[in-house]
Coordinates of C-alpha atoms and ligand atoms in Angstrom, one line a residue:
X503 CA -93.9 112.6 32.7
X504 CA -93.3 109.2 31.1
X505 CA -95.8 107.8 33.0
X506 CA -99.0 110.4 32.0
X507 CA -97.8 109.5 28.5
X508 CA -97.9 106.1 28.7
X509 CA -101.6 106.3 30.8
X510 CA -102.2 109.1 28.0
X511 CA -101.5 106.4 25.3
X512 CA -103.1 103.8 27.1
X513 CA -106.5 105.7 27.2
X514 CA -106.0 106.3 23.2
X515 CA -105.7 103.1 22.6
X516 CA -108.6 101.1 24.5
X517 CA -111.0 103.7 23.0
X518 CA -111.8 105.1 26.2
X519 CA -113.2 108.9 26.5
X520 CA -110.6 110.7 28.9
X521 CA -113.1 113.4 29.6
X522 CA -116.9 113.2 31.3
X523 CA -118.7 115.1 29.2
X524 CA -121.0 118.2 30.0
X525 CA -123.8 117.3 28.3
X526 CA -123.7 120.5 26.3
X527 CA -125.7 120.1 23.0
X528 CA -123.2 119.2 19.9
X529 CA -123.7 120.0 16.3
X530 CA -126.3 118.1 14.4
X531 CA -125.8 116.2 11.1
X532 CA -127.5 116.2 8.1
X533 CA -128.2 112.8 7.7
X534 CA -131.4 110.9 7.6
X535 CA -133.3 110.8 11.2
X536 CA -132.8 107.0 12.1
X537 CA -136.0 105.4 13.9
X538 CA -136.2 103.9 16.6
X539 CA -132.9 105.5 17.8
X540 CA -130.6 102.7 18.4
X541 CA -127.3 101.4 17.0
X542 CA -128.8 98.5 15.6
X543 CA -131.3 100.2 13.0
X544 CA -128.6 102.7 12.4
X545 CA -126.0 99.6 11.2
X546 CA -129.6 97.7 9.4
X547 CA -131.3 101.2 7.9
X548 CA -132.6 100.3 3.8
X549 CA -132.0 104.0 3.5
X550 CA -128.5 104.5 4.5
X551 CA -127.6 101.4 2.6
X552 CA -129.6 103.0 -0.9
X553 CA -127.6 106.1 -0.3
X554 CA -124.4 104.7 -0.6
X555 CA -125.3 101.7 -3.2
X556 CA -126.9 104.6 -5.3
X557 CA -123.8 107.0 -5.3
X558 CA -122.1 108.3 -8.2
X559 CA -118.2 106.9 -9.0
X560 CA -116.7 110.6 -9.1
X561 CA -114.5 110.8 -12.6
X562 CA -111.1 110.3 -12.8
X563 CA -111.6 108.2 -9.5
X564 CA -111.9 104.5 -8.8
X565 CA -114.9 102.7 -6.5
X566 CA -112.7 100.7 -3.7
X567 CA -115.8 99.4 -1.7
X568 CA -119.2 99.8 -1.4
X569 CA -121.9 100.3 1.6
X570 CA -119.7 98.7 4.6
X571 CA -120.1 99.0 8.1
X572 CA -116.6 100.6 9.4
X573 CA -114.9 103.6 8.3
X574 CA -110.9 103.1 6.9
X575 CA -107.7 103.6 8.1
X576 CA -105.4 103.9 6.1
X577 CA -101.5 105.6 6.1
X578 CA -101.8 109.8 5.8
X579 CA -104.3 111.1 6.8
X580 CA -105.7 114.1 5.9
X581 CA -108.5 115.5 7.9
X582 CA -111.9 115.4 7.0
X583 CA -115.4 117.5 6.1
X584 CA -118.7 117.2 7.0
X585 CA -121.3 117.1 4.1
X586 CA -124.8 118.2 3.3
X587 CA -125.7 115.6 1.5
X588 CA -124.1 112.2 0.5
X589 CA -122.4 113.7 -2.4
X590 CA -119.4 111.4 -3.9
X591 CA -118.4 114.2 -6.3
X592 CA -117.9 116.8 -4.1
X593 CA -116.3 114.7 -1.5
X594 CA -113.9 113.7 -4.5
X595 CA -113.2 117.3 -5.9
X596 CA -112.0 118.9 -2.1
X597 CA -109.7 115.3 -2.3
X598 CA -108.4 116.1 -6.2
X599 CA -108.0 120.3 -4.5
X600 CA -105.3 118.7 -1.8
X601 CA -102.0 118.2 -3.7
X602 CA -101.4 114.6 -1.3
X603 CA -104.9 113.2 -1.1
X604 CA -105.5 110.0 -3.0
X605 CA -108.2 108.4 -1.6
X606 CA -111.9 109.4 0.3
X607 CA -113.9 107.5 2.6
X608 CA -117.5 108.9 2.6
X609 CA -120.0 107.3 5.7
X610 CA -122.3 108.0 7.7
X611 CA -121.7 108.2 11.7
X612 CA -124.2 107.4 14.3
X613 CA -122.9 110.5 16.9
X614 CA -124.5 112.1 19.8
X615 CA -126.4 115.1 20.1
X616 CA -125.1 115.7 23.7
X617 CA -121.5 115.7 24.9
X618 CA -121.8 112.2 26.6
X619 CA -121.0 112.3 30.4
X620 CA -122.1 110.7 33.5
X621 CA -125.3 112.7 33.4
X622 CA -126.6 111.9 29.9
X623 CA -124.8 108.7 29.1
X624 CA -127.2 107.7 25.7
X625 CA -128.4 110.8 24.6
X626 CA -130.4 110.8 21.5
X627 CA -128.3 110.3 17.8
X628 CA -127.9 112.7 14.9
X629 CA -126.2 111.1 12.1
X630 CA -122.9 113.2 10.5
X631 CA -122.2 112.6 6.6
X632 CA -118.2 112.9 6.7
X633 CA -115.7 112.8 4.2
X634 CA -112.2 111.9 4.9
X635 CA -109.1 111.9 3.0
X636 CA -106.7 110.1 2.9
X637 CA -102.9 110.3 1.8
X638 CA -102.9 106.2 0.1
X639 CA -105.7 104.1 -0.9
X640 CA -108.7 102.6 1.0
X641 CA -108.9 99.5 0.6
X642 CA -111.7 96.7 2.2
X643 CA -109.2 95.1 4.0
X644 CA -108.0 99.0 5.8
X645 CA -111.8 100.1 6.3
X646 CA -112.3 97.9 9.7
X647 CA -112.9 101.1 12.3
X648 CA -116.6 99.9 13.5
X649 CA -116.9 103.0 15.8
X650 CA -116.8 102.6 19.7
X651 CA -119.0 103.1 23.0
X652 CA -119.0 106.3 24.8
X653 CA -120.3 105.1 28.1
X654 CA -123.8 103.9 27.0
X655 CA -124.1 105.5 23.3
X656 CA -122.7 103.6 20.1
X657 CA -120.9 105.8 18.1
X658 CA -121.7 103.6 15.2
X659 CA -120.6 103.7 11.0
X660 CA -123.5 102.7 7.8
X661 CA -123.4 103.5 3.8
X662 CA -119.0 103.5 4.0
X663 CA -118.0 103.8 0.5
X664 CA -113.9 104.1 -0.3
X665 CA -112.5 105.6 -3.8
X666 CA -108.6 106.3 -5.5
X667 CA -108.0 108.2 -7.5
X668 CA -104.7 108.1 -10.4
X669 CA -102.3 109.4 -7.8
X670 CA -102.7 106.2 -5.1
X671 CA -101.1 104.0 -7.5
X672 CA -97.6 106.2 -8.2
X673 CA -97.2 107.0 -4.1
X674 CA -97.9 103.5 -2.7
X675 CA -94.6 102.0 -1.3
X676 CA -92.7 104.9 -1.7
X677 CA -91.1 107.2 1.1
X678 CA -94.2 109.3 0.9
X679 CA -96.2 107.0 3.5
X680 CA -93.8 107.0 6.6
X681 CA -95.8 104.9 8.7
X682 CA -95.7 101.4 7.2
X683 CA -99.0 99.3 8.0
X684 CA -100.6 97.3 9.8
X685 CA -98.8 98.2 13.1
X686 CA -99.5 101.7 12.6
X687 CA -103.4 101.1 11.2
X688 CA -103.6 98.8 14.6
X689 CA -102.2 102.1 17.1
X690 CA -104.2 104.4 15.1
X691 CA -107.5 103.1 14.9
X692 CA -109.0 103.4 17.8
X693 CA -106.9 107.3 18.1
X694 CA -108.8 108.1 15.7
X695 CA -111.8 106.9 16.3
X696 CA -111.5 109.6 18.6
X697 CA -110.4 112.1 16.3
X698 CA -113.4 111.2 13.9
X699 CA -115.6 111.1 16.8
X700 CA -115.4 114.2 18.5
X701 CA -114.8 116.0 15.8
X702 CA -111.6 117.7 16.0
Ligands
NAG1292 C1 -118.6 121.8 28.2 O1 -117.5 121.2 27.7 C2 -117.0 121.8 26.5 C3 -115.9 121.0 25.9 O2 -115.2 120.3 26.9 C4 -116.7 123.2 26.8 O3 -116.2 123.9 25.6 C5 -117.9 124.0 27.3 O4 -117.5 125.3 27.7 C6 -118.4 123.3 28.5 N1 -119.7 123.9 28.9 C7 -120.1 124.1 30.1 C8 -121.5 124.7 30.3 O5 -119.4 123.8 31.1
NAG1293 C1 -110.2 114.2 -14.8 O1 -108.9 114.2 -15.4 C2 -108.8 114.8 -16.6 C3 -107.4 114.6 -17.2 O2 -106.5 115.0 -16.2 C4 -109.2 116.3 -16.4 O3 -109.1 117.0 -17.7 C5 -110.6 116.4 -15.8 O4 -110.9 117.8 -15.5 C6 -110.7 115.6 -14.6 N1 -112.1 115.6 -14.1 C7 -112.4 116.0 -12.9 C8 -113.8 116.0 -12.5 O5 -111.6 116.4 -12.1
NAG1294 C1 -120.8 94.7 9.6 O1 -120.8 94.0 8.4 C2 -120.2 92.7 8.5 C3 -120.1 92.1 7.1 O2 -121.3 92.2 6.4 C4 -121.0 91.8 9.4 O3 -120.5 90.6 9.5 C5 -121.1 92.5 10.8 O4 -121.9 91.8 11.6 C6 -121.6 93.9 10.6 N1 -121.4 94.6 11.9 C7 -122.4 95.2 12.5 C8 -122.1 95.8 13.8 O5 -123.5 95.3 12.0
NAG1295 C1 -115.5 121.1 -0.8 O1 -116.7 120.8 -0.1 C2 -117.6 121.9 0.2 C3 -118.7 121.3 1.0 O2 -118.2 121.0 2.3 C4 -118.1 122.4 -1.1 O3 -118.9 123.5 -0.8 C5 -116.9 122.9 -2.0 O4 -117.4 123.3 -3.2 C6 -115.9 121.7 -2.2 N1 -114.7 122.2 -2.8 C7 -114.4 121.6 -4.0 C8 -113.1 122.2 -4.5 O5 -115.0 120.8 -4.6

């Protein structure tokens, strides 16, 4: 018992896939088409980098960071959506609907179109707008989750922008963020890289 939940926690934590996928087809994202498909013109692409150095500071919220390469981890988190379009404002207005959220972390994710497996270990990329919230702020120094491998394919981040909004100053240090950082930001990470990465 202890032991599959050490091994469990073991697997979380060195990023590694548990399962071997099926190679059943996964949703697509609405993000730009990236050519040629590879991790590197994902993290280089002009266009992913406009999107985010172009976007909108949503009102009554505060710009953190601008167009970096990881996505953030920081205390509470909330869950996250997947967007249409890279739209700051509405990824700000689901945060301002959740009574805890006080802080978003919009980017987009190089994901694969196939449920990676032996059989299909690179399949072909579709690239995921998500919007995460988070229950304290993002900061530069929290927003270091680069993505992972999944046997050959590069689950990869581009265009990560981080905003606060009024409520990240009152909560910060209080009893409202149980897990204190940066041990819990170093378990976490690569968990949820998981999480983020297949979706649940
Ligand atoms: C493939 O795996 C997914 C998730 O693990 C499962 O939901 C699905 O039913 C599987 N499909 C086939 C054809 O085995
Ligand atoms: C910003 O905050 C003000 C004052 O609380 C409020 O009236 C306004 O509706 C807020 N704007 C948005 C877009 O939430
Ligand atoms: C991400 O950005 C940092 C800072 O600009 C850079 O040093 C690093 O090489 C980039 N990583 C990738 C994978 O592009
Ligand atoms: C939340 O996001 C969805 C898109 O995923 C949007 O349709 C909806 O209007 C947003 N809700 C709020 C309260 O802004």
């Amino acid at each position: 018992m202890i032991l599959v939940s050490i091994l469990t926690l073991l697997g979380a934590l060195s990023g590694v896939q548990a399962q071997n996928g099926n190679c059943t087809k996964l949703p697509l994202g609405n993000g730009p088409t990236i050519s040629p498909d590879n991790s590197y013109a994902f993290l280089q692409s002009k266009e992913l980098a406009a999107f985010a150095n172009d976007a909108p500071t949503p009102s009554n919220y505060t710009q953190s960071f601008k167009n970096l390469n990881a996505s953030s981890t920081a205390d509470n988190y909330l869950g996250y959506i997947t967007l249409d379009s890279y739209d700051t404002n509405i990824c700000a207005s689901n945060c301002t609907a959740k009574d805890e959220c006080q802080a978003i972390n919009i980017f987009f994710e190089r994901d694969p179109t196939l449920d990676v497996g032996t059989e299909c270990p690179n399949p072909p990329s579709t690239t995921m707008i998500k919007c995460v919230f988070w229950g304290s702020a993002v900061t530069k120094k929290n927003t270091n989750n680069g993505g992972y491998m999944n046997k050959a394919f590069v689950v990869a981040v581009a265009g990560s922008n981080g905003y606060y909004n009024q409520k990240a100053g009152k909560v910060e240090g209080s009893t409202a963020t149980a897990i204190s950082a940066p041990s819990a930001a170093l378990l976490f990470a690569p968990l949820l890289a998981l999480i983020l990465g297949n979706g649940l």
